[in-house]
Short mmCIF file of C-alpha atoms in Angstrom, two decimals:
data_model
loop_
_atom_site.label_atom_id
_atom_site.label_comp_id
_atom_site.label_asym_id
_atom_site.label_seq_id
_atom_site.Cartn_x
_atom_site.Cartn_y
_atom_site.Cartn_z
CA HIS A 1 1.95 3.11 1.96
CA SER A 2 1.07 0.82 -0.96
CA LEU A 3 -2.35 1.58 -3.11
CA GLY A 4 -2.37 -2.32 -3.86
CA LYS A 5 -1.60 -1.63 -7.65
CA CYS A 6 2.35 -2.05 -7.81
CA ALA A 7 2.13 -4.00 -11.10
CA ALA A 8 -0.04 -1.37 -12.83
CA TYR A 9 2.46 1.37 -11.85
CA CYS A 10 5.55 -0.59 -12.79
CA ARG A 11 4.04 -1.46 -15.75
CA ARG A 12 3.62 2.16 -17.10
CA ALA A 13 7.41 2.76 -15.93
CA PHE A 14 8.37 -0.28 -17.76
CA GLU A 15 6.11 0.91 -21.09
CA ALA A 16 7.85 4.58 -20.44
CA GLY A 17 10.86 3.06 -20.64
CA GLY A 18 10.56 0.75 -23.76
CA VAL A 19 9.82 -2.60 -22.35
CA ASP A 20 7.26 -4.49 -24.41
CA THR A 21 4.27 -5.45 -21.96
CA ASP A 22 2.19 -6.87 -24.34
CA GLY A 23 0.25 -10.01 -22.84
CA HIS A 24 1.66 -8.55 -19.42
CA PRO A 25 0.55 -10.91 -16.23
CA VAL A 26 -1.95 -9.05 -13.62
CA ASP A 27 -0.29 -10.20 -10.57
CA ALA A 28 2.95 -8.65 -9.75
CA LYS A 29 4.42 -12.37 -8.66
CA ASP A 30 4.11 -13.56 -12.05
CA TRP A 31 6.07 -10.53 -14.04
CA GLY A 32 9.31 -12.47 -14.45
CA PRO A 33 8.68 -14.22 -17.97
CA THR A 34 7.63 -10.75 -19.19
CA LEU A 35 10.86 -9.22 -17.86
CA LEU A 36 12.85 -12.09 -19.42
CA LYS A 37 11.18 -11.89 -22.57
CA ASN A 38 12.57 -8.44 -22.74
CA GLY A 39 16.14 -9.33 -22.30
CA ALA A 40 16.24 -9.18 -18.41
CA THR A 41 18.59 -11.40 -16.55
CA VAL A 42 18.51 -13.04 -12.95
CA ILE A 43 20.61 -11.50 -10.38
CA SER A 44 21.89 -13.44 -7.58
CA PRO A 45 21.28 -12.19 -4.29
CA ASP A 46 24.66 -12.84 -2.89
CA SER A 47 26.38 -9.76 -2.24
CA TYR A 48 23.57 -7.97 -4.27
CA LYS A 49 24.08 -4.08 -4.94
CA PRO A 50 21.15 -2.21 -6.63
CA GLN A 51 21.45 -0.87 -9.70
CA LYS A 52 19.10 1.99 -11.46
CA ALA A 53 16.08 -0.18 -13.10
CA ASP A 54 16.72 -3.08 -11.19
CA VAL A 55 13.28 -4.97 -10.64
CA ALA A 56 12.45 -7.14 -7.85
CA VAL A 57 9.56 -9.66 -7.89
CA PHE A 58 8.23 -11.16 -4.49
CA ALA A 59 6.18 -14.29 -4.64
CA GLY A 60 2.92 -14.50 -3.40
CA SER A 61 2.00 -15.43 0.09
CA ASP A 62 -0.87 -15.86 2.30
CA ALA A 63 -0.75 -12.58 3.38
CA HIS A 64 -0.11 -10.97 -0.08
CA PRO A 65 -1.48 -13.29 -2.66
CA HIS A 66 -0.59 -11.30 -5.45
CA GLY A 67 3.15 -10.69 -4.43
CA HIS A 68 4.75 -7.55 -5.07
CA ILE A 69 7.05 -5.76 -7.79
CA THR A 70 9.21 -2.65 -7.44
CA ILE A 71 12.02 -0.88 -9.33
CA TYR A 72 15.04 0.63 -8.12
CA ASP A 73 15.38 4.33 -9.41
CA GLY A 74 18.91 4.98 -8.57
CA LYS A 75 18.18 6.18 -5.28
CA GLN A 76 15.27 4.06 -3.37
CA TRP A 77 12.90 1.19 -4.44
CA VAL A 78 9.40 2.45 -6.05
CA SER A 79 6.60 0.77 -6.81
CA ASP A 80 3.10 2.48 -6.02
CA PHE A 81 4.67 4.12 -3.47
CA LYS A 82 8.38 5.04 -2.34
CA GLN A 83 9.62 2.34 -0.45
CA ASN A 84 12.14 2.38 2.62
CA ASN A 85 13.54 -0.91 1.40
CA MET A 86 13.39 -3.20 -1.48
CA SER A 87 11.01 -5.65 0.60
CA PRO A 88 7.73 -3.86 1.40
CA TYR A 89 7.18 -6.43 3.90
CA ARG A 90 7.54 -6.23 7.46
CA SER A 91 8.52 -9.15 8.11
CA GLY A 92 11.83 -8.34 5.79
CA THR A 93 10.94 -11.05 3.24
CA THR A 94 13.38 -11.30 0.71
CA PRO A 95 12.38 -11.38 -2.90
CA SER A 96 12.19 -14.44 -4.77
CA THR A 97 13.92 -12.72 -8.01
CA ILE A 98 15.88 -9.92 -8.74
CA TYR A 99 16.05 -8.86 -12.50
CA ARG A 100 18.62 -6.66 -14.20
CA PHE A 101 18.35 -5.16 -17.78
CA PRO A 102 21.21 -5.49 -20.22
CA ASP A 103 21.77 -1.48 -20.24
CA ASN A 104 22.43 -1.52 -16.97
#
């Protein structure tokens, strides 16, 4: 289950992978511009098949005001916990945006 620290855990993974996180946001929902600044592009959810290092950023909601961020490790989605699906939410909410870095 989530520790409520998905953005911090994902930030550490980004840094380990060479992503410049200088000036990074605190809330998970706000990571899009930082990913784009580092060369990631937005991927269409139509017929989407995850690739290693893809990032899904979920918008905030009343139930989850800070949103959520998760990274695909090639086998499963991981944030501050190992997820069963891309979406950690029981409602099956789809991510607001999926990002992919050019090396993928």
